[in-house]
């Protein structure tokens, strides 16, 4: 089999998605997700200007060699744009492989290690009472694990909390919006939220929380200690993780489990964190970490160090990524949990898919390949619209981490 053509689709059914379609001389095609929130067109250009012509004539079964060709052969290694482009190609090739062999991708990654993939829902509210209601709604829908984020008294908006009645969506159309932040107010408020949630929902539901890279290591250590009585499943991105040793400081102070990695691209971002066992969950995505070929290696390395997976699964990853994460999560031995932020009805219609949710778990479905398609006609009705993630400032105007 040979690759004969590849095209990039950019559409915006509620939010922007970049989808690579790789075609073969046998009529089979594969899809890969290359969406990089707020920087979408950089990946499009990387693919169309620099990658696609190098793929023509290659054997799509050679996932390892093509991965190395694009990673080592590009000379300029790593980085989110490069790795998202490689991720899109790699995903599409695994999709083709599955279709050609008439088997779901999970069978090519080791087969089923479990019946379904444990997922967590998002719940948020303007204050603690509304967040409690939102968690109750997700539990009623069948979720066994819920991430809780709450508005903070004295701050107009914060990460993870929806404005109005719309579901939370981090990117907004137009230029970046700005929000104001106070670590002091956040640290006072957050333990109260989890005290209330545990009291209300009892010990069994898994509770998660995302700090979104906003604390220094010692601030995160304080929060982790104060959350210990409420037994979180994890505390996510407590501090920016470029400085790996920061996670080491947090680890010395608290037994609250730590999850990081949604902005990582390769094993090199995570190597020290994994080796030192400073984290408990590695959250890289199939799309941004160079596809299944690389993520499988990361997961196997993590497994040697008691670290489990917890792939990022926000709505800015397309249903193609969601499917890939579910095949991966079903197959790897060290699955922790998978994030599940359901896509809008418009997005689901553009990307018909075989995966499903039932009773707290998701299932990739048994269709050959990844089990996701792209309705190009419908996609054409939703042209790209520029959108950015917000930026964040401290109350005195200093630019801060969002
Ligand atoms: O802010 O995906 O855990 N989920 C997250 C997300 C990220 C967005 C950024 O594009 O942190 O909401
Ligand atoms: Co996050």
XYZ file of C-alpha atoms and ligand atoms in Angstrom:
415
model
C 0.000 0.000 0.000
C 1.191 3.515 -0.759
C 0.209 6.997 0.361
C -1.096 8.864 -2.688
C -2.383 12.135 -1.234
C -2.974 14.038 1.990
C -5.137 17.076 2.668
C -5.754 19.298 5.675
C -9.280 20.266 6.675
C -9.826 23.296 8.909
C -13.335 23.761 10.248
C -15.059 25.519 13.127
C -18.253 23.748 14.232
C -18.386 25.822 17.443
C -14.571 25.847 17.741
C -11.622 25.303 15.393
C -10.299 21.878 14.397
C -7.431 20.850 12.120
C -7.833 17.405 10.561
C -5.334 15.609 8.337
C -6.688 13.076 5.847
C -4.124 10.651 4.412
C -5.238 8.722 1.311
C -3.810 5.521 -0.190
C -3.741 3.719 -3.532
C -6.080 1.069 -2.068
C -8.858 3.578 -1.495
C -8.465 3.499 2.312
C -7.870 6.755 4.141
C -6.958 7.675 7.680
C -7.690 10.748 9.829
C -5.419 12.528 12.287
C -6.051 15.485 14.608
C -3.547 18.375 14.476
C -5.523 20.973 16.433
C -3.375 23.332 18.529
C -5.715 25.719 20.312
C -5.116 29.348 19.321
C -2.208 28.408 16.981
C -4.135 26.205 14.525
C -2.849 27.646 11.250
C 0.805 27.183 12.212
C 0.195 23.407 12.213
C -1.730 23.645 8.923
C 1.212 25.404 7.309
C 3.744 22.945 8.798
C 1.764 20.080 7.285
C 0.921 21.546 3.883
C 4.239 23.320 3.233
C 6.686 20.871 4.763
C 5.255 17.425 5.516
C 2.653 16.239 3.029
C 4.888 16.084 -0.040
C 7.362 13.916 1.928
C 4.638 11.357 2.650
C 3.616 10.622 -0.934
C 4.704 7.167 -2.096
C 5.498 5.885 1.428
C 4.037 2.712 2.940
C 1.475 3.805 5.591
C 2.213 0.655 7.625
C 5.682 2.041 8.443
C 4.497 4.070 11.433
C 7.839 3.846 13.240
C 10.020 4.782 10.264
C 7.746 7.654 9.194
C 7.695 8.957 12.774
C 11.506 8.929 12.915
C 11.682 10.475 9.435
C 9.545 13.431 10.537
C 11.147 13.809 14.010
C 14.849 13.157 13.392
C 14.674 14.019 9.719
C 13.242 17.475 10.420
C 16.450 18.385 12.315
C 14.501 21.013 14.350
C 13.042 18.747 16.973
C 10.165 18.990 19.450
C 7.848 21.933 20.130
C 4.031 21.977 20.006
C 3.679 22.844 16.306
C 6.110 20.188 15.088
C 4.767 17.513 17.407
C 1.101 18.263 16.632
C 1.886 17.887 12.925
C 3.720 14.593 13.526
C 0.857 13.526 15.813
C -1.706 14.132 13.065
C 0.277 12.050 10.556
C 0.887 9.235 13.047
C -2.788 9.020 14.077
C -3.887 8.898 10.448
C -1.443 6.065 9.713
C -2.673 3.960 12.664
C -6.232 4.581 11.426
C -5.250 3.279 7.961
C -3.470 0.277 9.488
C -6.546 -0.664 11.504
C -8.828 -0.310 8.494
C -6.471 -2.343 6.289
C -6.283 -5.133 8.882
C -10.005 -4.809 9.637
C -9.468 -4.335 13.360
C -9.849 -1.527 15.905
C -6.619 0.316 16.714
C -6.631 -0.930 20.325
C -5.873 -4.412 18.989
C -2.681 -3.067 17.418
C -1.569 -1.492 20.722
C -1.801 -4.619 22.866
C -5.512 -5.426 22.783
C -8.027 -4.783 25.546
C -6.465 -4.476 29.000
C -9.877 -3.669 30.513
C -13.555 -3.447 29.618
C -13.853 0.317 29.416
C -11.900 3.522 30.005
C -12.661 5.368 33.267
C -13.368 9.019 32.412
C -13.889 12.182 34.416
C -16.411 14.912 33.749
C -16.052 18.662 34.237
C -18.234 20.484 36.760
C -18.036 24.167 37.511
C -20.072 26.942 39.034
C -19.904 30.618 39.901
C -19.622 29.743 43.601
C -19.446 26.698 45.874
C -23.224 26.082 45.871
C -23.427 26.136 42.075
C -20.379 23.892 41.813
C -21.976 21.363 44.180
C -25.069 21.353 41.932
C -22.900 20.884 38.857
C -21.058 17.927 40.428
C -24.433 16.379 41.368
C -25.567 16.669 37.733
C -22.477 14.827 36.456
C -22.898 12.074 39.056
C -26.534 11.734 37.931
C -25.293 11.313 34.361
C -23.300 8.311 35.563
C -19.799 9.729 36.009
C -17.689 8.103 38.732
C -15.097 10.880 38.620
C -15.642 14.637 38.441
C -13.286 17.602 38.135
C -14.558 20.555 40.175
C -13.674 24.215 39.536
C -15.395 27.127 41.242
C -15.602 30.874 40.846
C -13.615 32.710 43.525
C -15.109 35.468 45.707
C -13.615 38.796 44.658
C -12.576 37.658 41.139
C -14.795 38.272 38.089
C -13.777 35.135 36.218
C -11.331 32.283 36.558
C -10.003 29.277 34.683
C -12.485 26.458 34.198
C -15.642 28.348 35.131
C -18.244 28.985 32.428
C -19.581 32.447 31.718
C -23.392 32.424 31.654
C -25.174 29.180 30.843
C -22.877 27.939 28.073
C -20.623 24.931 28.674
C -17.078 25.968 29.618
C -14.880 26.501 26.541
C -11.404 27.998 27.022
C -10.893 29.647 23.591
C -12.906 32.643 22.467
C -13.310 34.095 18.999
C -11.462 37.321 18.316
C -8.341 38.536 20.090
C -7.381 37.223 23.566
C -9.638 38.274 26.434
C -8.056 39.224 29.759
C -8.866 38.016 33.244
C -7.592 39.034 36.680
C -6.115 36.663 39.229
C -5.318 36.483 42.928
C -3.467 33.450 44.276
C -4.290 34.552 47.830
C -8.058 34.466 47.190
C -7.774 31.152 45.331
C -5.847 29.460 48.140
C -8.345 30.627 50.740
C -11.304 29.380 48.740
C -10.338 26.027 47.198
C -10.036 23.844 50.351
C -13.551 24.993 51.378
C -14.906 23.764 48.041
C -13.495 20.273 48.492
C -14.520 20.059 52.140
C -18.116 20.702 51.033
C -17.914 18.295 48.097
C -16.644 15.408 50.238
C -19.259 16.061 52.889
C -22.023 16.102 50.320
C -20.977 13.236 48.018
C -19.194 10.856 50.387
C -15.907 8.982 49.956
C -16.506 7.023 46.743
C -16.729 9.613 43.966
C -13.332 10.525 42.512
C -12.755 14.277 42.815
C -10.185 16.080 40.672
C -9.003 19.675 40.437
C -6.967 21.703 37.918
C -4.729 24.511 39.281
C -3.818 25.394 35.673
C -0.136 26.172 36.272
C -0.863 29.134 38.603
C 0.992 28.367 41.834
C 4.599 28.452 42.941
C 5.818 25.087 44.253
C 5.483 26.145 47.895
C 1.963 27.545 47.326
C 1.025 24.272 45.638
C 2.512 22.368 48.574
C 0.245 24.333 50.950
C -2.819 23.600 48.816
C -1.913 19.924 48.459
C -1.566 19.573 52.248
C -4.858 21.332 52.934
C -6.632 19.096 50.387
C -5.236 15.858 51.861
C -8.262 15.163 54.121
C -10.531 15.216 51.031
C -8.564 12.542 49.118
C -8.413 14.011 45.647
C -7.834 11.661 42.708
C -5.376 14.307 41.542
C -4.284 17.925 41.725
C -3.503 18.947 38.128
C -0.784 21.308 36.896
C -0.056 22.769 40.345
C 2.920 24.746 39.004
C 4.384 25.424 35.546
C 6.328 22.241 34.821
C 9.227 23.516 32.728
C 11.226 23.564 35.962
C 10.910 19.903 36.856
C 12.507 20.404 40.281
C 9.497 22.503 41.304
C 7.432 19.321 41.301
C 10.072 17.782 43.545
C 9.405 20.485 46.159
C 5.652 19.817 46.075
C 6.305 16.100 46.488
C 8.280 16.597 49.707
C 5.268 18.201 51.367
C 2.090 16.455 50.310
C 0.531 13.083 49.517
C -2.098 14.647 47.227
C -1.457 12.944 43.849
C -0.070 15.168 41.090
C -0.941 15.152 37.363
C 0.905 17.162 34.705
C 1.659 17.106 30.999
C -1.127 18.637 28.917
C 1.354 21.141 27.431
C 4.170 18.596 26.986
C 5.186 17.395 23.528
C 7.774 14.645 23.998
C 9.211 12.297 26.589
C 11.982 14.858 27.122
C 9.499 17.198 28.845
C 8.591 14.445 31.300
C 11.716 12.326 31.687
C 13.002 13.743 35.006
C 9.498 13.999 36.470
C 8.917 10.337 35.708
C 12.328 9.058 36.786
C 12.163 10.901 40.113
C 8.528 9.831 40.639
C 7.567 13.444 41.327
C 4.222 12.962 39.560
C 1.509 10.303 39.646
C -0.210 10.840 36.282
C 1.183 11.860 32.903
C -1.390 13.832 30.881
C 0.106 14.201 27.399
C -2.282 13.860 24.471
C -2.112 11.746 21.358
C -2.375 14.895 19.226
C 0.288 17.049 20.861
C 2.778 14.331 21.771
C 3.542 13.047 18.305
C 0.753 10.479 18.028
C 0.276 6.950 19.308
C 3.797 5.866 18.331
C 5.397 8.272 20.798
C 2.711 8.269 23.492
C 2.914 4.480 23.807
C 6.625 4.792 24.585
C 5.908 7.503 27.173
C 3.271 5.301 28.818
C 5.593 2.297 28.948
C 8.377 4.396 30.502
C 5.908 5.841 33.028
C 4.688 2.334 33.892
C 8.177 1.434 35.107
C 7.859 4.242 37.673
C 4.347 3.594 39.083
C 2.981 6.454 36.983
C -0.337 6.114 35.193
C -1.852 7.906 32.218
C -4.501 10.638 32.371
C -4.674 12.010 28.840
C -5.840 15.552 28.343
C -9.276 15.409 26.682
C -10.532 18.971 26.396
C -12.902 20.054 23.610
C -9.973 21.620 21.754
C -8.880 18.108 20.817
C -11.137 16.807 18.052
C -13.202 13.592 18.188
C -10.347 11.966 16.228
C -8.031 12.580 19.218
C -10.724 11.461 21.642
C -11.060 8.169 19.775
C -7.282 7.703 19.664
C -7.082 8.358 23.424
C -9.784 5.756 24.054
C -8.070 3.057 21.955
C -4.856 3.890 23.799
C -6.548 3.921 27.216
C -8.209 0.567 26.597
C -4.901 -1.023 25.611
C -2.142 0.317 27.879
C -1.705 -1.470 31.187
C -1.148 1.723 33.211
C -4.302 3.673 32.368
C -5.213 6.094 35.138
C -8.203 8.007 33.823
C -9.265 9.900 30.683
C -10.596 13.465 30.668
C -13.988 13.749 28.972
C -15.316 17.149 28.017
C -18.156 16.311 25.607
C -18.078 18.073 22.229
C -20.942 20.233 20.997
C -23.685 18.672 18.881
C -22.299 20.552 15.826
C -18.838 19.042 16.359
C -20.231 15.541 16.870
C -22.199 15.867 13.595
C -19.093 16.903 11.633
C -17.110 13.971 13.114
C -19.421 10.901 13.186
C -17.855 8.408 15.604
C -18.251 5.009 17.184
C -17.142 5.792 20.748
C -19.675 5.958 23.561
C -20.138 6.693 27.278
C -21.930 4.417 29.689
C -21.905 4.211 33.481
C -18.734 6.206 34.083
C -16.673 4.528 31.351
C -16.062 5.213 27.684
C -15.679 2.664 24.923
C -13.834 3.268 21.636
C -16.193 0.977 19.684
C -15.181 -1.954 17.506
C -15.050 -0.334 14.080
C -11.789 -0.903 12.164
C -9.204 1.839 12.681
C -10.051 4.719 15.018
C -13.773 4.655 14.219
C -14.167 8.356 13.430
C -15.061 9.987 10.122
C -15.131 13.565 8.844
C -18.221 14.870 7.033
C -16.382 17.256 4.708
C -19.562 18.741 3.229
C -20.910 19.642 6.642
C -17.460 20.830 7.793
C -17.400 23.288 4.863
C -20.363 25.076 6.421
C -18.188 26.046 9.404
C -15.165 28.009 8.099
C -12.183 28.740 10.371
C -12.596 31.674 12.740
C -9.653 33.174 14.564
C -9.821 32.392 18.278
C -7.425 32.664 21.199
C -7.048 31.434 24.741
C -7.380 34.216 27.335
C -4.465 35.872 29.044
C -4.323 36.414 32.780
C -3.010 39.284 34.920
C -2.556 39.743 38.657
C -4.765 42.357 40.294
C -1.952 44.929 39.907
C -1.712 44.323 36.147
C 1.330 42.014 36.054
C 1.042 39.438 33.282
C 0.571 36.025 34.868
C 0.168 32.378 33.832
C -3.237 31.505 32.406
O -6.943 24.866 29.322
O -7.263 22.562 26.638
O -7.453 20.060 31.719
N -7.817 20.777 30.863
C -7.323 21.981 30.570
C -7.878 22.647 29.330
C -6.879 23.619 28.700
C -7.211 23.802 27.248
C -6.210 24.704 26.551
O -6.415 24.675 25.168
O -6.502 22.489 31.288
O -9.095 23.298 29.629
Co -5.664 21.051 32.603
